[in-house]
Amino acid sequence: MKHVLQSVAALCLTLLVSLLASAQTPAPPPEDGKLRIICFGAHPDDCELQAGGVGALWAAQGHHVKFVSVTNGDIGHWREAGGPLATRRRKEVEGASRILGTTVEVLDNHDGELMPTLENRQKLIRLIRQWKADLVLSPRAWDYHPDHRNTSLLVQDAAYMVTVPFICPDVPFLKDNPVFMYYTDRFQKPYPSQADVIVNIDPVIDKKLDALAVMESQFLEGGANGNESFMPTSPKDREVKVARVRQGHAARNLATAERFRKELGEWYGQDKAKQVKHAEAFEICEYGRRPSKEELKKLFPFFDGSGGKSR
Amino acid sequence: MKHVLQSVAALCLTLLVSLLASAQTPAPPPEDGKLRIICFGAHPDDCELQAGGVGALWAAQGHHVKFVSVTNGDIGHWREAGGPLATRRRKEVEGASRILGTTVEVLDNHDGELMPTLENRQKLIRLIRQWKADLVLSPRAWDYHPDHRNTSLLVQDAAYMVTVPFICPDVPFLKDNPVFMYYTDRFQKPYPSQADVIVNIDPVIDKKLDALAVMESQFLEGGANGNESFMPTSPKDREVKVARVRQGHAARNLATAERFRKELGEWYGQDKAKQVKHAEAFEICEYGRRPSKEELKKLFPFFDGSGGKSR
Amino acid sequence: MKHVLQSVAALCLTLLVSLLASAQTPAPPPEDGKLRIICFGAHPDDCELQAGGVGALWAAQGHHVKFVSVTNGDIGHWREAGGPLATRRRKEVEGASRILGTTVEVLDNHDGELMPTLENRQKLIRLIRQWKADLVLSPRAWDYHPDHRNTSLLVQDAAYMVTVPFICPDVPFLKDNPVFMYYTDRFQKPYPSQADVIVNIDPVIDKKLDALAVMESQFLEGGANGNESFMPTSPKDREVKVARVRQGHAARNLATAERFRKELGEWYGQDKAKQVKHAEAFEICEYGRRPSKEELKKLFPFFDGSGGKSR
Amino acid sequence: MKHVLQSVAALCLTLLVSLLASAQTPAPPPEDGKLRIICFGAHPDDCELQAGGVGALWAAQGHHVKFVSVTNGDIGHWREAGGPLATRRRKEVEGASRILGTTVEVLDNHDGELMPTLENRQKLIRLIRQWKADLVLSPRAWDYHPDHRNTSLLVQDAAYMVTVPFICPDVPFLKDNPVFMYYTDRFQKPYPSQADVIVNIDPVIDKKLDALAVMESQFLEGGANGNESFMPTSPKDREVKVARVRQGHAARNLATAERFRKELGEWYGQDKAKQVKHAEAFEICEYGRRPSKEELKKLFPFFDGSGGKSR
Amino acid sequence: MKHVLQSVAALCLTLLVSLLASAQTPAPPPEDGKLRIICFGAHPDDCELQAGGVGALWAAQGHHVKFVSVTNGDIGHWREAGGPLATRRRKEVEGASRILGTTVEVLDNHDGELMPTLENRQKLIRLIRQWKADLVLSPRAWDYHPDHRNTSLLVQDAAYMVTVPFICPDVPFLKDNPVFMYYTDRFQKPYPSQADVIVNIDPVIDKKLDALAVMESQFLEGGANGNESFMPTSPKDREVKVARVRQGHAARNLATAERFRKELGEWYGQDKAKQVKHAEAFEICEYGRRPSKEELKKLFPFFDGSGGKSR
Amino acid sequence: MKHVLQSVAALCLTLLVSLLASAQTPAPPPEDGKLRIICFGAHPDDCELQAGGVGALWAAQGHHVKFVSVTNGDIGHWREAGGPLATRRRKEVEGASRILGTTVEVLDNHDGELMPTLENRQKLIRLIRQWKADLVLSPRAWDYHPDHRNTSLLVQDAAYMVTVPFICPDVPFLKDNPVFMYYTDRFQKPYPSQADVIVNIDPVIDKKLDALAVMESQFLEGGANGNESFMPTSPKDREVKVARVRQGHAARNLATAERFRKELGEWYGQDKAKQVKHAEAFEICEYGRRPSKEELKKLFPFFDGSGGKSR
């Protein structure tokens, strides 16, 4: 009997591993009452930059967070490009993902060539449905990079449609439109980014910086706008440069806290808000479900210590 | 210890089932030295019609056969259409698949609107690679239905490209170009369909007819060109109509045997060939690997009783 | 002589009927000095919801109103889809149209897949020209449904171009750019919907509710977001549900009146404005002709009893 | 009474004229048991060149013939182009049409830019259905001009689909797939044009030449490959040039008779065949209904004096 | 020796002339430390209208200014169209260009059909890179003409991407993102045009009006919205009409000065600002480099008499 | 005087070099009565493989030969990809070009993604016109690689259209349709490649092999289907591998001579034909001008020692 069981177990494990290896889209998590969040970025580093902190916070509470890069990032370097770079960057976000406790998927669209097509829209509809998302994050449609703008348009175009049964009838539709929110940015037109929710990421800032540090192609080496001078010339030089990158990333989240200090007060109370150093902010998209503050607190269970599921 | 093993096994099975349930694309079979065949059809019934017999023969030997419908068949009926019809037809081919011992996948493209786009080509490249196909079957590009022609073009466009590492770099490329072959048909221009391989399907003709019978929307009810008069009006009438459908299907395979009697002789010897009643024939596509007769015999292990793997 | 005339008349009528039956696009109305309004919606119910009241008011004065659904609505139900649903919905809007006294056309584009292509833009240019429109209504480009946004973009893209002779040279161009206006909505970004004109629809609110009631697939049965529980289980239950739907629709127009009470005052005077219960509001699109208040009063001849034509 | 009738007749006529003026697509003919033929050409002169003779023969028997130019011909001249040329050419084919007794429609697609898109395919599906065609003619897909090839592909793609109810569900489908045939041409690869039917057009050759003569932009002035030297410099010179054009056109039909003398014999008998001077030939497309010789004789009622309808 | 040199010089000149004649894209100017500005308009007259003054000012200082029309303007007339009109309009902008001292290129895209495709985006990326632009001007994305809006989108989509090496790797990338700015316009939604820089064009207003006068197809004859009444009937009438056109153009720049008098004060000081009659204004696009006021003064070296290069 | 001349010459040379450096499309050669040939291949090595011999022969006689790669070859390697590979391959064909005496241009389209779009067709129309080509070479549309097939379709689609003035009116049209011919290949369906002209390339076989040897990424390293084992491990190993590559290339041209020995006889006479070792063969495309044997001899001036120009 024991042998049989052992064999069955062994077989199962083998099959499992083979399945996991072969499956392109990571299997969605079980429906365990935890929150389910899916974040879209244009390139393999965008989600990490914009939601790496809040992602780590959710993950720490056992919620299910998935980062999706809508392009493969294959022109995101000054010396490398194409499939080899795409492969390198997928490994980088997988590394970051392990640090943050999140899941990651990279879609095989050319970097710099993302268009708001029906095909891409439907890919996103399927991903949101398969993740059974409660919350969907994306960039705003006002941004300096055309891929960012088009990622935003694609997510907007997927909003609501995820609830319509006979579009993409091969994937079960969502009964409720998720809440859709935008990452923050510094663009002012046609209207400035708002902080409808703002989260103190001090508890996980080091984890976030560690995760970003994994993406050497982008930050240490400078990505598309880097050049030879970015490359460390010695272990010592490398240390200096890595430190500079971390500092740059931290500064960005410091600036978010500074800019939205008032909103921090609304969520954390004035006293606590003053002490927040690093923050990530999010704006509600009008095309998803319109959450009450109460619902927002359930989706972002970081304001009173609770971590319960919202639905 | 036994309990631990039991628990592990249970867990594995649970995970396995959940993975299988959630994954859209059926997981590819293990690499066990068996043949791996992937067949493309335009609609959920085309592969079954063209290769249902040979599919059942391969399956009976433990080889891995996958039927892919490139459209979801959502206009393939005179009274029903859209997502509900697509769902019905997916279930039909799943039923057929269980009878034949094959695997099936239906792509969510509108029936009657399939175009030879780059996106569709890349979907097929990925499917062929994921299946690690030794052999790929498709319709010819000369056919009465635009979806059939475009399915053929898409498969032709995927041939060879499956071996190029940096197209679709997210899915491991194939080291060898598979053999690509076409189903047979009756079109004469610009040149008539050839029977480079022809297979006696008498041993499985009933299984094939059973599988086709499952697809009631298409055959019993007449599909896109049916009408009210196709609908059985009584159990008796139904029996009559089902029998007529079976006869029609059998006749098609009888005609193939008749038309290519000479070729049957080349594969089975004259004596045996004379006795073959039902056959399916296939023509080599010049854009895949060019197989020797020896290799063809390994890919179609039906001529001398052997069932070994070819690669 | 009389017989000849009778024969001619009979022949004419026959031809007329045959023409009307065969023509896909309803023939435009005669140029009789009456206003000519064309309204675009994404789905077969959008125009009726947004401009059913004002449409009935215009029609009652003998003006020519056409509602165009830019998609065929073929995924707008939780249980039905495809061509059969499109057919059902076309009949529904034809029914509504008979009640409102308006004309209706449904374009055969898939629901949920409308894209702002050149082909679609040119279809709209032709429709606006053929109707010789004085006024064109459409949704805003800020809306929860991608089809609504794309309908708006397409109409914006047709504005002005309708006056350029050598785009679509097969249809006579308009000498003047029509006035283009948007329906009202509740979206706030990048700026909230404005009520540049607001119309008291109390005189026709019942007619509007009757017309909406005809569209059972959408309102009684819940459309894409309905489910089994929407279906009436008895004549009594049906009555209750129909009443609830009417109430919901009325509430929407009540809210418009409430929200734009100030603007109502500007058009009707404070006293009269206070008594208005149901209203429809419209915002001027900057890409059409810029009408003076005087011209607006001619286009919306509802404020002082007159119903004269404006051009 | 008489006055009433007169008024009704007058009104009917007015409405009729206004309808005819405003309708873009000419209304299809009544269903009177006569044959219904629709011919597609890429440019406004292609149908006339390829089927002007047979068109005149059908028309003389009261059958309904429609010529459709799939592009507007707007680059078909060495000095003129764009909308003004498109307008000129539409008038030319309308003139030719009046001589031949056929109907004509010109689609507003740019000349030289025709692509085999889904939108164009669906336009053709609708036209074939609206005409309730028994027979559809088009160029072959092997031809020197990309617009000719794409016209052929579009017609091939429409074949069969005209019988499928839920593609273009806004236009009633055809119960039977029409017979599809190709015009003849001199291209040899991948196989030479065949004369499955060949028609003696001697009885109408003058009518055909007259109709072609109307298209001065193309033949007198040389079309896209003309130049200043084509332009007549005096009435005398004009006469000479017009005569040369007629001779050229006649020569083309003489060559067809010469090339397919054997096939002429099969249809007319050897004796009669020898006397045929001008002919037009047609090849059966495998994607339409496969007509027997008997059915062909009904579709081309020119071989034994009969002119009855075939269906 | 002298002869050899003469021969070499002659050869060089010959080659040079032949190169200049044959090259489609005008060769970019030498890198001589002067400013490099590239301006995009949708039609051959848009750049001249929006930046003809500032263009003449830059040119007078020896800076390098290129005007690009993204369409060929081939429907921009009420009587002419197609290639002949495109040719006429290219000659018109070449004439204007000679007056202003600028360079000009017209892309061969159909007027009225410009779409924000990847191909068009990449054409613009190449043009900006080849010009090694310091400053890029374009319309805003809020405008009455779809071609204007799409020109704006295409330029926005090119911003930043010009700095990414491996998009369009066949043209050397720019190390720095240029400054991108919008022309001014009168549209108010979603926010009104701003005058981040405003330039007194009084010194060149006559040159600008002269340049615009060259474009007779557009202004004297009325362009797409003209008609027979625009055509001068006598030399005297022509004089009157030309004068009226000049006045209209001047009025537009007068209105700009009036509207942004405050901003003129910020750049010229209150006293000088009051005297400015004609002005052109520009708004900073957030997707290019964000210039300081100091950098703006270098890019627009018109405020203190200097004309130095900024980089 | 001499100094002035020297300065002018220097200036000219400087300008020339700067022009040549900056111009994307190499300037077309002067019209000197020599033949003008343009060859299209899908990837940077296809023209060289198919027409490297005949190209060298033409060049040796002073004729003007241009090789165009329609894609940039950016997935044509097993380890490298993207822009860096495209750059490497452009340099390789430039090197090959210097050896052969030909000109080369590489279009920036992704390898493996070439589609027969209107944009690509028009690019080719412009290139053929700018080169004022007498003869155009391309692959056949029957070939294992989708990019090869699409290159063929694009060239076919450009044929004839190069003579139509108002397509691409920005580039002067050709008065005569060039002769279009296909490279030879081994595909049999729908009909085998024919040798309408066959050329003895023995005089330049070493030059051709030298030119191919420059393309190390493709041949020494194995291109897309190579792997680590292709890489030379020592100078000795390199020599061996280079020799093997040369042998392989030579064998291909040996096989062409062998296969078309009969046709060689028709062009060279039986005796001479027997001695030919290496050959390149070409088939006439029916969509270009139909050359007589006399004209072919002028286009391929290799059969009787003459090298005169044909037009």
Coordinates of N, CA and C in Angstrom, one line a residue, chain E residues 159-267:
Chain E
A159 N 7.8 61.1 -29.3 CA 8.6 61.7 -28.3 C 9.1 60.6 -27.4
Y160 N 10.2 60.8 -26.8 CA 11.0 59.8 -26.0 C 11.5 58.7 -26.8
M161 N 10.7 58.1 -27.7 CA 11.2 56.9 -28.5 C 12.4 57.3 -29.3
V162 N 12.5 58.6 -29.7 CA 13.6 59.0 -30.5 C 14.9 58.8 -29.8
T163 N 14.9 58.6 -28.5 CA 16.1 58.4 -27.7 C 16.4 56.9 -27.4
V164 N 15.5 56.0 -27.9 CA 15.7 54.6 -27.6 C 16.4 53.9 -28.8
P165 N 17.7 53.4 -28.6 CA 18.5 53.0 -29.7 C 17.9 51.9 -30.6
F166 N 17.2 51.0 -30.0 CA 16.8 49.8 -30.8 C 15.4 49.8 -31.3
I167 N 14.8 50.9 -31.3 CA 13.6 51.1 -32.2 C 14.2 51.8 -33.4
C168 N 13.8 51.4 -34.6 CA 14.4 52.0 -35.8 C 15.9 52.1 -35.7
P169 N 16.5 50.9 -35.5 CA 18.0 50.9 -35.3 C 18.7 51.3 -36.6
D170 N 18.0 51.5 -37.7 CA 18.7 52.0 -38.9 C 19.0 53.5 -38.9
V171 N 18.5 54.2 -37.9 CA 18.8 55.6 -37.9 C 19.3 55.9 -36.5
P172 N 20.5 56.6 -36.4 CA 21.1 56.9 -35.1 C 20.1 57.6 -34.2
F173 N 20.0 57.1 -32.9 CA 19.1 57.7 -32.0 C 19.6 59.0 -31.4
L174 N 18.7 59.8 -30.8 CA 19.1 61.0 -30.2 C 19.6 60.8 -28.8
K175 N 20.7 61.4 -28.4 CA 21.1 61.2 -27.0 C 20.1 61.9 -26.0
D176 N 19.5 63.0 -26.4 CA 18.6 63.7 -25.6 C 17.2 63.8 -26.2
N177 N 16.2 63.6 -25.4 CA 14.8 63.9 -25.9 C 14.7 65.3 -26.2
P178 N 14.3 65.7 -27.4 CA 14.1 67.1 -27.7 C 13.0 67.7 -26.9
V179 N 12.9 69.0 -26.9 CA 11.7 69.7 -26.3 C 10.6 69.6 -27.4
F180 N 9.4 69.2 -26.9 CA 8.3 69.1 -27.8 C 7.3 70.1 -27.4
M181 N 6.7 70.9 -28.3 CA 5.8 71.9 -28.0 C 4.6 71.8 -29.0
Y182 N 3.5 72.4 -28.6 CA 2.3 72.4 -29.4 C 2.0 73.8 -29.9
Y183 N 1.5 73.9 -31.1 CA 1.0 75.2 -31.7 C -0.2 75.6 -30.8
T184 N -0.6 76.8 -30.9 CA -1.8 77.3 -30.2 C -3.1 77.0 -31.0
D185 N -4.2 77.0 -30.3 CA -5.5 76.8 -31.0 C -6.6 77.4 -30.1
R186 N -7.8 77.3 -30.5 CA -8.9 77.9 -29.7 C -9.8 76.9 -29.0
F187 N -9.3 75.6 -29.0 CA -10.2 74.6 -28.3 C -10.0 74.7 -26.8
Q188 N -11.1 74.4 -26.1 CA -11.1 74.6 -24.6 C -11.1 73.3 -23.9
K189 N -11.4 72.2 -24.5 CA -11.6 71.0 -23.8 C -10.6 69.9 -24.3
P190 N -10.1 69.2 -23.4 CA -10.3 69.1 -21.9 C -9.7 70.3 -21.2
Y191 N -8.8 71.1 -21.8 CA -8.3 72.3 -21.2 C -7.8 73.2 -22.3
P192 N -7.8 74.5 -22.1 CA -7.5 75.4 -23.2 C -6.0 75.4 -23.5
S193 N -5.7 75.7 -24.7 CA -4.3 75.9 -25.2 C -3.6 76.9 -24.3
Q194 N -2.3 76.7 -23.9 CA -1.6 77.6 -23.1 C -0.4 78.2 -23.9
A195 N 0.0 79.4 -23.5 CA 1.1 80.0 -24.2 C 2.4 80.0 -23.3
D196 N 3.0 78.8 -23.3 CA 4.2 78.7 -22.5 C 5.4 79.5 -23.1
V197 N 5.4 79.7 -24.4 CA 6.2 80.7 -25.0 C 5.4 81.4 -26.0
I198 N 5.6 82.7 -26.2 CA 4.9 83.5 -27.2 C 5.9 84.4 -27.8
V199 N 5.8 84.5 -29.2 CA 6.8 85.2 -29.9 C 6.2 86.3 -30.8
N200 N 6.8 87.4 -30.7 CA 6.4 88.6 -31.5 C 6.8 88.3 -32.9
I201 N 5.9 88.2 -33.8 CA 6.3 88.0 -35.2 C 6.2 89.2 -36.1
D202 N 6.0 90.4 -35.5 CA 5.9 91.6 -36.3 C 7.0 91.8 -37.3
P203 N 8.3 91.5 -36.9 CA 9.4 91.7 -37.9 C 9.2 90.9 -39.2
V204 N 8.5 89.8 -39.1 CA 8.4 88.9 -40.3 C 6.9 88.7 -40.7
I205 N 6.0 89.5 -40.2 CA 4.6 89.2 -40.6 C 4.4 89.3 -42.1
D206 N 5.1 90.2 -42.7 CA 4.9 90.3 -44.2 C 5.4 89.1 -44.9
K207 N 6.5 88.7 -44.4 CA 7.1 87.4 -45.0 C 6.2 86.3 -44.8
K208 N 5.6 86.2 -43.6 CA 4.7 85.1 -43.4 C 3.5 85.2 -44.3
L209 N 2.9 86.4 -44.4 CA 1.7 86.6 -45.3 C 2.1 86.3 -46.7
D210 N 3.3 86.7 -47.1 CA 3.7 86.4 -48.5 C 3.8 84.9 -48.7
A211 N 4.3 84.2 -47.7 CA 4.5 82.7 -47.8 C 3.1 82.1 -47.9
L212 N 2.2 82.5 -47.1 CA 0.8 81.9 -47.1 C 0.1 82.3 -48.4
A213 N 0.4 83.4 -49.0 CA -0.2 83.8 -50.3 C 0.2 82.9 -51.4
V214 N 1.3 82.2 -51.3 CA 1.7 81.3 -52.3 C 0.8 80.1 -52.4
M215 N 0.2 79.8 -51.3 CA -0.7 78.6 -51.3 C -2.1 78.9 -51.8
E216 N -2.2 79.3 -53.0 CA -3.4 79.7 -53.6 C -4.5 78.7 -53.5
S217 N -4.2 77.4 -53.7 CA -5.2 76.4 -53.6 C -6.0 76.4 -52.3
Q218 N -5.3 76.8 -51.3 CA -5.9 76.8 -49.9 C -6.6 78.1 -49.6
F219 N -6.0 79.2 -49.9 CA -6.5 80.4 -49.3 C -7.2 81.2 -50.4
L220 N -6.6 81.4 -51.5 CA -7.3 82.2 -52.5 C -8.5 81.4 -53.0
E221 N -8.3 80.1 -53.3 CA -9.4 79.3 -53.9 C -10.3 78.6 -52.8
G222 N -9.9 78.7 -51.6 CA -10.8 78.3 -50.5 C -10.6 76.8 -50.0
G223 N -9.6 76.1 -50.6 CA -9.4 74.8 -50.2 C -10.6 73.9 -50.3
A224 N -10.7 73.0 -49.3 CA -11.8 72.0 -49.4 C -13.1 72.6 -49.2
N225 N -13.2 73.8 -48.6 CA -14.5 74.4 -48.3 C -14.8 75.6 -49.3
G226 N -14.0 75.7 -50.3 CA -14.2 76.8 -51.3 C -15.3 76.4 -52.3
N227 N -15.5 77.3 -53.2 CA -16.4 77.0 -54.3 C -16.1 78.0 -55.4
E228 N -16.9 77.9 -56.5 CA -16.7 78.7 -57.6 C -16.5 80.2 -57.3
S229 N -17.3 80.7 -56.3 CA -17.3 82.1 -56.0 C -16.0 82.6 -55.5
F230 N -15.1 81.7 -55.1 CA -13.8 82.1 -54.6 C -12.9 82.5 -55.7
M231 N -13.1 82.0 -56.9 CA -12.2 82.2 -58.0 C -12.2 83.6 -58.5
P232 N -11.1 84.3 -58.6 CA -11.0 85.7 -59.1 C -11.6 85.7 -60.5
T233 N -12.4 86.8 -60.8 CA -12.9 86.9 -62.1 C -12.2 87.9 -62.9
S234 N -11.3 88.6 -62.3 CA -10.5 89.6 -63.0 C -9.3 89.9 -62.2
P235 N -8.3 90.5 -62.8 CA -7.1 90.9 -62.1 C -7.5 91.8 -60.9
K236 N -8.4 92.7 -61.1 CA -8.8 93.6 -60.0 C -9.5 92.7 -58.9
D237 N -10.4 91.9 -59.3 CA -11.1 91.0 -58.3 C -10.0 90.2 -57.5
R238 N -9.1 89.7 -58.2 CA -8.0 88.9 -57.6 C -7.3 89.7 -56.5
E239 N -7.0 90.9 -56.9 CA -6.3 91.8 -55.9 C -7.1 92.0 -54.6
V240 N -8.4 92.2 -54.8 CA -9.3 92.3 -53.7 C -9.3 91.1 -52.8
K241 N -9.4 90.0 -53.5 CA -9.5 88.7 -52.8 C -8.2 88.3 -52.1
V242 N -7.1 88.6 -52.8 CA -5.8 88.3 -52.1 C -5.6 89.2 -50.9
A243 N -6.0 90.4 -51.0 CA -5.9 91.3 -49.8 C -6.8 90.8 -48.7
R244 N -7.9 90.3 -49.0 CA -8.8 89.8 -47.9 C -8.2 88.6 -47.3
V245 N -7.6 87.7 -48.0 CA -6.9 86.6 -47.5 C -5.8 87.0 -46.5
R246 N -5.0 87.9 -46.9 CA -3.9 88.4 -46.1 C -4.4 89.0 -44.8
Q247 N -5.5 89.7 -44.9 CA -6.1 90.3 -43.7 C -6.6 89.3 -42.7
G248 N -7.2 88.2 -43.3 CA -7.7 87.1 -42.5 C -6.5 86.5 -41.7
H249 N -5.5 86.2 -42.4 CA -4.3 85.6 -41.8 C -3.7 86.5 -40.7
A250 N -3.6 87.7 -41.0 CA -3.0 88.7 -40.1 C -3.9 88.7 -38.8
A251 N -5.2 88.7 -39.0 CA -6.2 88.8 -37.9 C -6.0 87.6 -36.9
R252 N -5.6 86.5 -37.5 CA -5.4 85.3 -36.6 C -4.3 85.6 -35.7
N253 N -3.2 86.1 -36.2 CA -2.0 86.4 -35.3 C -2.2 87.6 -34.4
L254 N -3.1 88.5 -34.8 CA -3.4 89.6 -33.9 C -4.2 89.1 -32.8
A255 N -5.1 88.1 -33.0 CA -5.9 87.6 -32.0 C -5.1 86.8 -31.0
T256 N -4.0 86.1 -31.5 CA -3.2 85.4 -30.5 C -2.4 86.4 -29.6
A257 N -2.0 87.5 -30.2 CA -1.3 88.5 -29.3 C -2.3 89.0 -28.3
E258 N -3.5 89.3 -28.7 CA -4.5 89.9 -27.8 C -4.8 88.9 -26.7
R259 N -5.0 87.6 -27.1 CA -5.4 86.6 -26.1 C -4.3 86.4 -25.0
F260 N -3.1 86.4 -25.5 CA -2.0 86.1 -24.5 C -1.1 87.3 -24.2
R261 N -1.8 88.5 -24.1 CA -1.0 89.7 -23.8 C -0.2 89.6 -22.5
K262 N -0.8 88.9 -21.5 CA -0.1 88.8 -20.2 C 1.2 88.0 -20.4
E263 N 1.1 86.9 -21.2 CA 2.2 86.0 -21.4 C 3.3 86.8 -22.2
L264 N 2.8 87.6 -23.1 CA 3.8 88.5 -23.9 C 4.6 89.3 -22.9
G265 N 3.9 89.8 -21.9 CA 4.6 90.7 -20.9 C 5.7 89.9 -20.2
E266 N 5.4 88.6 -19.9 CA 6.4 87.8 -19.2 C 7.7 87.6 -20.0
W267 N 7.5 87.6 -21.3 CA 8.7 87.3 -22.2 C 9.3 88.6 -22.7

